[in-house]
Amino acid sequence: MLALRLTRAARPAVQLRRLLVAAAAAGTGFLLLSCLGHALDHPEDAGAAALRLAWCAVPLAATVYFALAVARTDPGTRPRPGLSAVGLSPARLMAVSALTTALSCTLGSMLALLVFLHLRGDLTGMPFDGAAAGFLAADQPLPLPAALTLLVLPPATAAITVALALRPRDPRPATPDRRGFGRFGAYRRATARETFGTYGRFGSRVTRRTTAGTDAAGQPGPLRTTGSTDATAQHGAGSTAPSAARTGDPAGDVPTGGTPAGLPWGVALVTAGLAAQSYAGDPAPAPSLAVLLGWLLTATGLVVAGPGLTHLCGRLLQSVRPGALRLLAGRVLMTEATRIGRPLGVVCAVASAGYAMAVLYDDPSPDFGPLTALGALVVAGCTVATLLTAAVEARQCRAETIAALLRLGAPASMLRGAAALRTAALLALFGPLVLVVGALSALPSAR
């Protein structure tokens, strides 16, 4: 009931994103049902039916990835101060997010079932003069348990993924719990040993560090004492950490200014995927399982290397005596490298696969029918929508920084120019990468 109330009270933009998730789940569910119809119409060709079902893993993964991005940006289920007092703990909010995602995907699955039954002629007669009867097995009875099992896959997979990604995490670092013995056998947690007579010395139990502060002009400022204040600051900073940990903030994986460590692994996976595709041979008349595995390895490598490439792009923007515009654009790219880099890697993988297919099949082929077009639309739409959702999430996280810059007198045109510069830099880096990976993927099969 709480999930339904939060879903109904959401803003129009959030409702639109949930409807897009339902549409993606509907497309994926229809593709799964079409595989069932092909298996019913060709019971002797079990290998082709299994291959079609394996290819449905690509739109299913794209739908789940988009549903996770929408769940991360849902403001209705984001932890806020005071919610735990009324029973809305981070664990319960995670459950609400998973349930909301399951409801959206279930709506899409039911829509797919209705469209499938309508095209089969089970509801109001055969539409389109029976044009869809060939691949939907309209002349055979539909096994309802098998159809419902396939339709459960998108909601169940999306809900489990959201629950695992948004589960509450302890923001405190894991430290070894070593117990020592203090004076007169008392237990204590300190690891440093005390010298003789230290306990009774005045001020020995209070750690104080006096440092000279400097102002913005570089002049010496007033002295500040950091003792218990450091602990208070750490406690205050840690109070917001459960929210970031709960929402599955990908930017929390890498500290600000840190370099993502996945670039070498991504390059290795892309190389392995291209090698697997080169040994797969000619994909006609239908792509084999080796081609699918090669494309999956290439796509995984691009996703893993995406944050590192984005961080590198931001570092290149700040090289060779940067001005304020380039410095701001590059620093934002470096900070948001993990949040933006992974969806960029997914879009790069999908675009390179589309370019490779366009190179391999220059003329219209009968193999690319309505089901192939629907699968391509679901995958491309989900990846682009995920990238836009990640960009909106990044802008929401930078809202306080943008407001501070505006209060300091930064012109709005400079902020818009920095955004345009970031977009141009990413296109200049990832655009040729798409063409190179797509050409290398199509080269072994085109020979």
Coordinates of C-alpha atoms in Angstrom, one line a residue:
M1 CA 0.0 0.0 0.0
L2 CA 2.9 2.4 0.8
A3 CA 4.4 1.7 -2.6
L4 CA 1.2 2.5 -4.3
R5 CA 0.8 5.8 -2.4
L6 CA 4.3 6.8 -3.2
T7 CA 3.8 5.9 -6.9
R8 CA 0.6 7.9 -7.1
A9 CA 2.1 11.0 -5.4
A10 CA 5.2 11.2 -7.6
R11 CA 5.9 14.1 -9.9
P12 CA 5.0 13.9 -13.6
A13 CA 8.7 13.5 -14.6
V14 CA 9.0 10.5 -12.3
Q15 CA 5.7 9.0 -13.6
L16 CA 7.0 9.4 -17.1
R17 CA 10.2 7.5 -16.3
R18 CA 8.1 4.7 -14.7
L19 CA 5.9 4.5 -17.8
L20 CA 9.0 4.2 -19.9
V21 CA 10.1 1.3 -17.7
A22 CA 6.7 -0.3 -18.2
A23 CA 7.0 0.2 -22.0
A24 CA 10.5 -1.4 -22.0
A25 CA 9.2 -4.4 -20.0
A26 CA 6.3 -4.7 -22.4
G27 CA 8.7 -4.9 -25.4
T28 CA 10.9 -7.4 -23.6
G29 CA 7.9 -9.5 -22.6
F30 CA 6.5 -9.5 -26.2
L31 CA 9.9 -10.7 -27.4
L32 CA 9.9 -13.6 -24.9
L33 CA 6.4 -14.6 -25.9
S34 CA 7.4 -14.5 -29.6
C35 CA 10.2 -17.0 -28.8
L36 CA 7.5 -19.2 -27.2
G37 CA 5.4 -18.9 -30.3
H38 CA 8.3 -19.8 -32.6
A39 CA 9.0 -22.8 -30.4
L40 CA 5.4 -23.9 -30.7
D41 CA 5.4 -23.4 -34.5
H42 CA 8.7 -25.3 -35.0
P43 CA 8.9 -28.0 -32.4
E44 CA 11.5 -29.9 -34.4
D45 CA 14.0 -27.0 -34.3
A46 CA 14.9 -26.7 -30.6
G47 CA 18.3 -25.2 -31.2
A48 CA 17.0 -22.2 -33.0
A49 CA 14.3 -21.6 -30.3
A50 CA 17.0 -21.8 -27.6
L51 CA 19.2 -19.3 -29.6
R52 CA 16.3 -16.9 -30.0
L53 CA 15.6 -17.1 -26.2
A54 CA 19.3 -16.5 -25.5
W55 CA 19.3 -13.3 -27.7
C56 CA 16.3 -12.1 -25.6
A57 CA 18.8 -11.7 -22.7
V58 CA 20.1 -8.5 -24.3
P59 CA 16.8 -6.5 -24.2
L60 CA 16.1 -8.0 -20.8
A61 CA 19.5 -6.7 -19.5
A62 CA 18.8 -3.3 -21.0
T63 CA 15.4 -3.1 -19.4
V64 CA 16.7 -4.1 -16.0
Y65 CA 19.5 -1.6 -16.3
F66 CA 17.1 1.2 -17.1
A67 CA 14.8 0.2 -14.3
L68 CA 17.7 0.4 -11.8
A69 CA 18.6 3.9 -13.1
V70 CA 15.0 5.0 -12.6
A71 CA 14.9 3.5 -9.1
R72 CA 18.1 5.4 -8.2
T73 CA 16.6 8.8 -9.2
D74 CA 13.2 8.2 -7.6
P75 CA 12.9 11.1 -5.0
G76 CA 9.9 9.4 -3.2
T77 CA 12.0 6.5 -1.9
R78 CA 15.2 8.4 -1.1
P79 CA 16.2 8.4 2.6
R80 CA 15.6 11.7 4.4
P81 CA 16.0 12.8 8.0
G82 CA 13.2 11.8 10.2
L83 CA 11.8 8.9 8.1
S84 CA 13.2 6.3 10.4
A85 CA 11.2 7.7 13.3
V86 CA 8.0 6.9 11.4
G87 CA 9.0 3.5 10.4
L88 CA 10.6 4.2 7.0
S89 CA 14.0 2.8 7.6
P90 CA 16.5 2.5 4.7
A91 CA 15.7 -1.2 4.4
R92 CA 12.0 -0.5 4.1
L93 CA 12.6 2.2 1.5
M94 CA 14.8 -0.3 -0.5
A95 CA 11.8 -2.7 -0.4
V96 CA 9.5 0.0 -1.5
S97 CA 11.8 0.8 -4.5
A98 CA 12.0 -2.9 -5.5
L99 CA 8.2 -3.2 -5.2
T100 CA 7.6 -0.1 -7.3
T101 CA 9.9 -1.4 -9.9
A102 CA 8.1 -4.7 -9.9
L103 CA 4.8 -3.0 -10.3
S104 CA 6.0 -1.0 -13.3
C105 CA 7.5 -4.1 -15.0
T106 CA 4.4 -6.2 -14.2
L107 CA 2.2 -3.6 -15.9
G108 CA 4.4 -3.8 -19.0
S109 CA 4.3 -7.6 -18.9
M110 CA 0.5 -7.6 -18.8
L111 CA 0.4 -5.2 -21.7
A112 CA 2.7 -7.5 -23.7
L113 CA 0.4 -10.5 -22.9
L114 CA -2.7 -8.5 -24.1
V115 CA -1.0 -7.5 -27.3
F116 CA 0.3 -11.0 -27.9
L117 CA -3.2 -12.5 -27.4
H118 CA -4.7 -9.9 -29.7
L119 CA -2.3 -10.5 -32.5
R120 CA -3.0 -14.3 -32.2
G121 CA -6.7 -13.7 -32.5
D122 CA -7.5 -15.1 -29.1
L123 CA -9.4 -12.0 -28.0
T124 CA -11.3 -10.3 -30.9
G125 CA -10.3 -12.2 -34.0
M126 CA -7.2 -12.2 -36.2
P127 CA -6.0 -8.7 -36.9
F128 CA -4.0 -7.5 -39.9
D129 CA -5.5 -10.3 -42.1
G130 CA -3.5 -12.9 -40.2
A131 CA -0.1 -11.4 -41.0
A132 CA 1.3 -12.2 -37.5
A133 CA 0.0 -15.8 -37.4
G134 CA 3.2 -17.2 -38.8
F135 CA 5.6 -16.4 -35.9
L136 CA 3.0 -16.4 -33.1
A137 CA 1.6 -19.9 -33.6
A138 CA -2.0 -18.8 -33.8
D139 CA -3.2 -22.2 -34.9
Q140 CA -2.0 -23.9 -31.7
P141 CA -3.2 -23.5 -28.1
L142 CA -1.0 -21.2 -26.0
P143 CA 0.4 -22.9 -22.8
L144 CA -0.5 -20.4 -20.2
P145 CA 2.0 -21.6 -17.5
A146 CA 4.9 -21.2 -19.9
A147 CA 3.7 -17.8 -21.0
L148 CA 3.4 -16.6 -17.4
T149 CA 6.8 -18.0 -16.5
L150 CA 8.4 -15.9 -19.3
L151 CA 6.4 -12.8 -18.3
V152 CA 7.6 -13.1 -14.7
L153 CA 11.2 -12.8 -15.8
P154 CA 11.3 -8.9 -16.3
P155 CA 9.6 -8.0 -13.0
A156 CA 11.5 -10.5 -10.9
T157 CA 14.9 -9.8 -12.4
A158 CA 14.4 -6.0 -12.1
A159 CA 13.1 -6.2 -8.5
I160 CA 15.9 -8.4 -7.4
T161 CA 18.5 -6.2 -9.1
V162 CA 17.1 -3.0 -7.5
A163 CA 17.0 -4.7 -4.1
L164 CA 20.6 -5.8 -4.3
A165 CA 21.9 -2.5 -5.7
L166 CA 20.0 -0.3 -3.2
R167 CA 20.5 -2.3 -0.1
P168 CA 21.6 -0.3 3.0
R169 CA 25.3 -0.3 3.6
D170 CA 27.4 0.6 6.6
P171 CA 29.2 3.9 5.7
R172 CA 31.9 3.3 8.3
P173 CA 35.1 1.7 7.0
A174 CA 35.8 -1.8 8.2
T175 CA 38.6 -1.6 10.8
P176 CA 40.0 -4.6 12.7
D177 CA 38.6 -4.9 16.1
R178 CA 41.6 -5.5 18.3
R179 CA 40.9 -5.6 22.0
G180 CA 43.7 -4.6 24.4
F181 CA 44.1 -4.3 28.2
G182 CA 44.4 -1.0 29.9
R183 CA 45.2 0.0 33.5
F184 CA 44.3 -2.7 36.1
G185 CA 43.1 -5.1 33.4
A186 CA 40.3 -2.9 32.0
Y187 CA 39.3 -3.5 28.4
R188 CA 40.1 -0.8 25.9
R189 CA 40.0 -0.4 22.1
A190 CA 43.2 1.8 21.6
T191 CA 46.1 0.1 19.8
A192 CA 48.9 2.5 20.9
R193 CA 50.8 1.6 24.0
E194 CA 51.1 4.1 26.9
T195 CA 54.4 4.9 28.6
F196 CA 54.8 5.0 32.3
G197 CA 53.1 8.0 33.9
T198 CA 51.2 9.0 30.8
Y199 CA 47.7 8.4 32.2
G200 CA 48.1 11.0 35.0
R201 CA 49.7 13.7 32.9
F202 CA 47.5 16.8 32.3
G203 CA 45.9 16.8 28.8
S204 CA 47.3 13.5 27.8
R205 CA 43.8 12.0 27.1
V206 CA 42.8 14.8 24.7
T207 CA 44.3 14.8 21.2
R208 CA 44.7 18.4 19.9
R209 CA 46.3 19.6 16.7
T210 CA 46.8 23.3 16.2
T211 CA 47.2 24.3 12.6
A212 CA 47.5 27.7 11.1
G213 CA 44.7 28.4 8.6
T214 CA 45.0 30.4 5.5
D215 CA 42.3 32.5 3.9
A216 CA 41.5 32.7 0.2
A217 CA 44.2 35.3 -0.5
G218 CA 46.9 33.0 1.0
Q219 CA 47.4 35.1 4.1
P220 CA 47.8 33.4 7.5
G221 CA 44.4 33.1 9.2
P222 CA 43.4 32.3 12.8
L223 CA 44.5 29.2 14.5
R224 CA 42.0 26.4 14.7
T225 CA 42.1 23.5 17.1
T226 CA 41.0 20.1 15.8
G227 CA 40.3 17.6 18.5
S228 CA 36.8 16.5 19.2
T229 CA 35.8 18.8 16.3
D230 CA 37.3 16.3 13.9
A231 CA 35.1 13.6 15.3
T232 CA 32.0 15.8 15.1
A233 CA 32.8 16.6 11.5
Q234 CA 33.3 13.0 10.7
H235 CA 30.0 12.1 12.4
G236 CA 28.2 14.9 10.4
A237 CA 29.7 13.7 7.2
G238 CA 28.8 10.2 7.9
S239 CA 25.2 11.1 8.5
T240 CA 24.6 11.6 4.8
A241 CA 26.6 8.5 3.8
P242 CA 23.7 6.0 4.4
S243 CA 21.6 7.9 1.8
A244 CA 24.3 7.7 -0.8
A245 CA 25.0 4.1 0.0
R246 CA 21.3 3.2 -0.1
T247 CA 20.7 4.8 -3.4
G248 CA 23.5 2.9 -5.0
D249 CA 25.3 6.0 -5.9
P250 CA 28.0 4.9 -8.4
A251 CA 30.0 7.9 -7.8
G252 CA 30.6 6.7 -4.3
D253 CA 32.7 3.9 -5.7
V254 CA 35.5 6.3 -6.6
P255 CA 36.5 9.2 -4.4
T256 CA 36.5 12.7 -5.9
G257 CA 39.6 13.1 -8.0
G258 CA 40.4 9.4 -7.9
T259 CA 41.1 7.5 -11.1
P260 CA 38.8 4.6 -11.9
A261 CA 40.8 1.4 -12.0
G262 CA 38.8 -0.4 -14.7
L263 CA 40.4 0.9 -17.9
P264 CA 43.0 -1.9 -18.3
W265 CA 40.4 -4.6 -17.6
G266 CA 38.0 -3.0 -20.0
V267 CA 40.6 -3.0 -22.8
A268 CA 41.3 -6.6 -22.1
L269 CA 37.6 -7.6 -22.3
V270 CA 37.1 -5.6 -25.5
T271 CA 40.1 -7.4 -27.0
A272 CA 38.8 -10.8 -25.9
G273 CA 35.4 -10.0 -27.3
L274 CA 36.8 -9.0 -30.7
A275 CA 38.9 -12.2 -30.8
A276 CA 35.8 -14.3 -30.0
Q277 CA 33.9 -12.7 -32.8
S278 CA 36.8 -13.2 -35.2
Y279 CA 36.7 -16.9 -34.6
A280 CA 32.9 -17.1 -34.8
G281 CA 32.9 -16.9 -38.6
D282 CA 30.0 -15.8 -40.9
P283 CA 26.9 -14.8 -38.9
A284 CA 24.5 -15.5 -41.8
P285 CA 21.7 -16.6 -41.8
A286 CA 21.5 -16.0 -38.0
P287 CA 24.1 -14.9 -35.5
S288 CA 25.6 -17.9 -33.6
L289 CA 26.1 -18.3 -29.9
A290 CA 29.8 -17.5 -30.3
V291 CA 28.9 -14.1 -31.9
L292 CA 26.6 -13.4 -29.0
L293 CA 29.3 -14.2 -26.4
G294 CA 31.8 -12.1 -28.3
W295 CA 29.4 -9.1 -28.4
L296 CA 28.7 -9.6 -24.7
L297 CA 32.4 -9.5 -23.9
T298 CA 32.9 -6.4 -26.0
A299 CA 30.0 -4.7 -24.4
T300 CA 31.2 -5.6 -20.9
G301 CA 34.6 -4.3 -21.7
L302 CA 33.2 -1.0 -22.9
V303 CA 31.1 -0.6 -19.8
V304 CA 34.1 -1.4 -17.5
A305 CA 36.3 1.0 -19.5
G306 CA 33.7 3.8 -19.7
P307 CA 34.5 5.5 -16.3
G308 CA 38.2 5.4 -17.0
L309 CA 37.7 7.0 -20.5
T310 CA 35.5 9.6 -19.0
H311 CA 38.0 10.4 -16.3
L312 CA 40.7 10.6 -19.0
C313 CA 38.6 13.0 -21.1
G314 CA 38.2 15.3 -18.1
R315 CA 41.9 15.2 -17.4
L316 CA 42.7 16.1 -21.1
L317 CA 40.3 19.0 -20.9
Q318 CA 42.4 20.5 -18.0
S319 CA 45.7 20.0 -19.7
V320 CA 47.9 22.7 -21.3
R321 CA 47.1 25.8 -19.2
P322 CA 43.3 25.6 -18.8
G323 CA 41.0 28.5 -18.3
A324 CA 38.1 28.7 -15.9
L325 CA 35.7 27.1 -18.5
R326 CA 37.9 24.1 -19.3
L327 CA 38.9 23.7 -15.7
L328 CA 35.2 23.5 -14.6
A329 CA 34.2 21.2 -17.4
G330 CA 37.1 18.8 -16.8
R331 CA 36.7 18.7 -13.0
V332 CA 33.0 17.8 -13.4
L333 CA 33.9 15.0 -15.8
M334 CA 36.5 13.7 -13.4
T335 CA 34.1 13.8 -10.4
E336 CA 31.2 12.2 -12.3
A337 CA 33.3 9.7 -14.2
T338 CA 31.8 6.6 -12.6
R339 CA 28.2 7.9 -12.7
I340 CA 28.3 9.0 -16.3
G341 CA 31.0 6.6 -17.7
R342 CA 29.1 3.4 -17.2
P343 CA 25.9 4.5 -19.2
L344 CA 28.2 6.0 -21.8
G345 CA 29.9 2.6 -22.1
V346 CA 26.6 0.9 -22.6
V347 CA 25.5 3.4 -25.3
C348 CA 28.9 2.9 -27.0
A349 CA 28.5 -0.8 -27.0
V350 CA 25.0 -0.7 -28.5
A351 CA 26.0 1.9 -31.1
S352 CA 29.1 -0.2 -32.1
A353 CA 26.9 -3.3 -32.5
G354 CA 24.4 -1.3 -34.6
Y355 CA 27.2 0.0 -36.8
A356 CA 28.6 -3.5 -37.2
M357 CA 25.2 -4.9 -38.3
A358 CA 24.8 -2.0 -40.7
V359 CA 28.1 -2.8 -42.3
L360 CA 27.4 -6.5 -42.5
Y361 CA 23.9 -6.1 -44.0
D362 CA 24.0 -3.2 -46.5
D363 CA 20.8 -4.3 -48.2
P364 CA 17.4 -5.0 -46.5
S365 CA 17.4 -8.6 -45.4
P366 CA 14.3 -10.7 -44.6
D367 CA 16.0 -11.8 -41.4
F368 CA 15.5 -8.3 -40.0
G369 CA 11.8 -8.4 -39.4
P370 CA 9.5 -6.7 -37.0
L371 CA 10.8 -8.7 -34.0
T372 CA 14.4 -7.7 -34.7
A373 CA 13.3 -4.1 -35.1
L374 CA 11.4 -4.3 -31.8
G375 CA 14.5 -5.8 -30.0
A376 CA 16.8 -3.1 -31.4
L377 CA 14.3 -0.4 -30.4
V378 CA 14.1 -1.7 -26.8
V379 CA 17.8 -2.0 -26.4
A380 CA 18.6 1.4 -28.0
G381 CA 15.8 3.2 -26.2
C382 CA 16.7 1.8 -22.8
T383 CA 20.4 2.6 -23.1
V384 CA 19.7 6.2 -24.3
A385 CA 17.1 6.7 -21.6
T386 CA 19.5 5.3 -19.0
L387 CA 22.2 7.8 -20.1
L388 CA 19.7 10.7 -19.9
T389 CA 18.6 9.6 -16.4
A390 CA 22.2 9.4 -15.2
A391 CA 22.8 12.9 -16.5
V392 CA 19.7 14.2 -14.7
E393 CA 20.9 12.4 -11.5
A394 CA 24.3 14.0 -11.9
R395 CA 22.8 17.4 -12.3
Q396 CA 20.7 16.9 -9.2
C397 CA 23.8 15.9 -7.2
R398 CA 25.5 19.1 -8.4
A399 CA 22.6 21.4 -7.6
E400 CA 24.2 22.8 -4.4
T401 CA 27.5 23.4 -6.3
I402 CA 25.7 25.2 -9.1
A403 CA 23.8 27.3 -6.7
A404 CA 27.0 28.2 -4.8
L405 CA 28.7 29.2 -8.1
L406 CA 25.7 31.4 -9.0
R407 CA 25.8 33.1 -5.6
L408 CA 29.6 33.8 -6.1
G409 CA 28.8 35.6 -9.3
A410 CA 29.5 33.0 -12.0
P411 CA 27.5 33.8 -15.1
A412 CA 24.9 31.2 -16.2
S413 CA 26.4 31.3 -19.7
M414 CA 29.7 29.9 -18.3
L415 CA 27.8 27.0 -16.8
R416 CA 26.0 26.3 -20.0
G417 CA 29.3 26.6 -21.9
A418 CA 30.9 24.1 -19.6
A419 CA 28.0 21.6 -20.2
A420 CA 28.4 22.1 -23.9
L421 CA 32.2 21.6 -23.7
R422 CA 31.7 18.4 -21.7
T423 CA 29.3 17.0 -24.3
A424 CA 31.6 17.9 -27.2
A425 CA 34.6 16.3 -25.4
L426 CA 32.7 13.1 -24.8
L427 CA 31.5 12.9 -28.4
A428 CA 35.0 13.5 -29.6
L429 CA 36.3 10.6 -27.6
F430 CA 33.5 8.1 -27.7
G431 CA 32.4 8.7 -31.3
P432 CA 35.6 7.4 -33.0
L433 CA 35.7 4.6 -30.4
V434 CA 32.2 3.5 -31.6
L435 CA 33.4 3.5 -35.2
V436 CA 36.6 1.6 -34.5
V437 CA 35.0 -1.1 -32.4
G438 CA 32.1 -1.5 -34.8
A439 CA 34.5 -1.8 -37.8
L440 CA 36.6 -4.3 -36.0
S441 CA 33.6 -6.3 -35.0
A442 CA 32.3 -6.5 -38.6
L443 CA 35.7 -7.1 -40.2
P444 CA 36.1 -10.8 -39.6
S445 CA 32.6 -11.7 -40.7
A446 CA 32.7 -9.4 -43.8
R447 CA 35.7 -11.3 -45.3

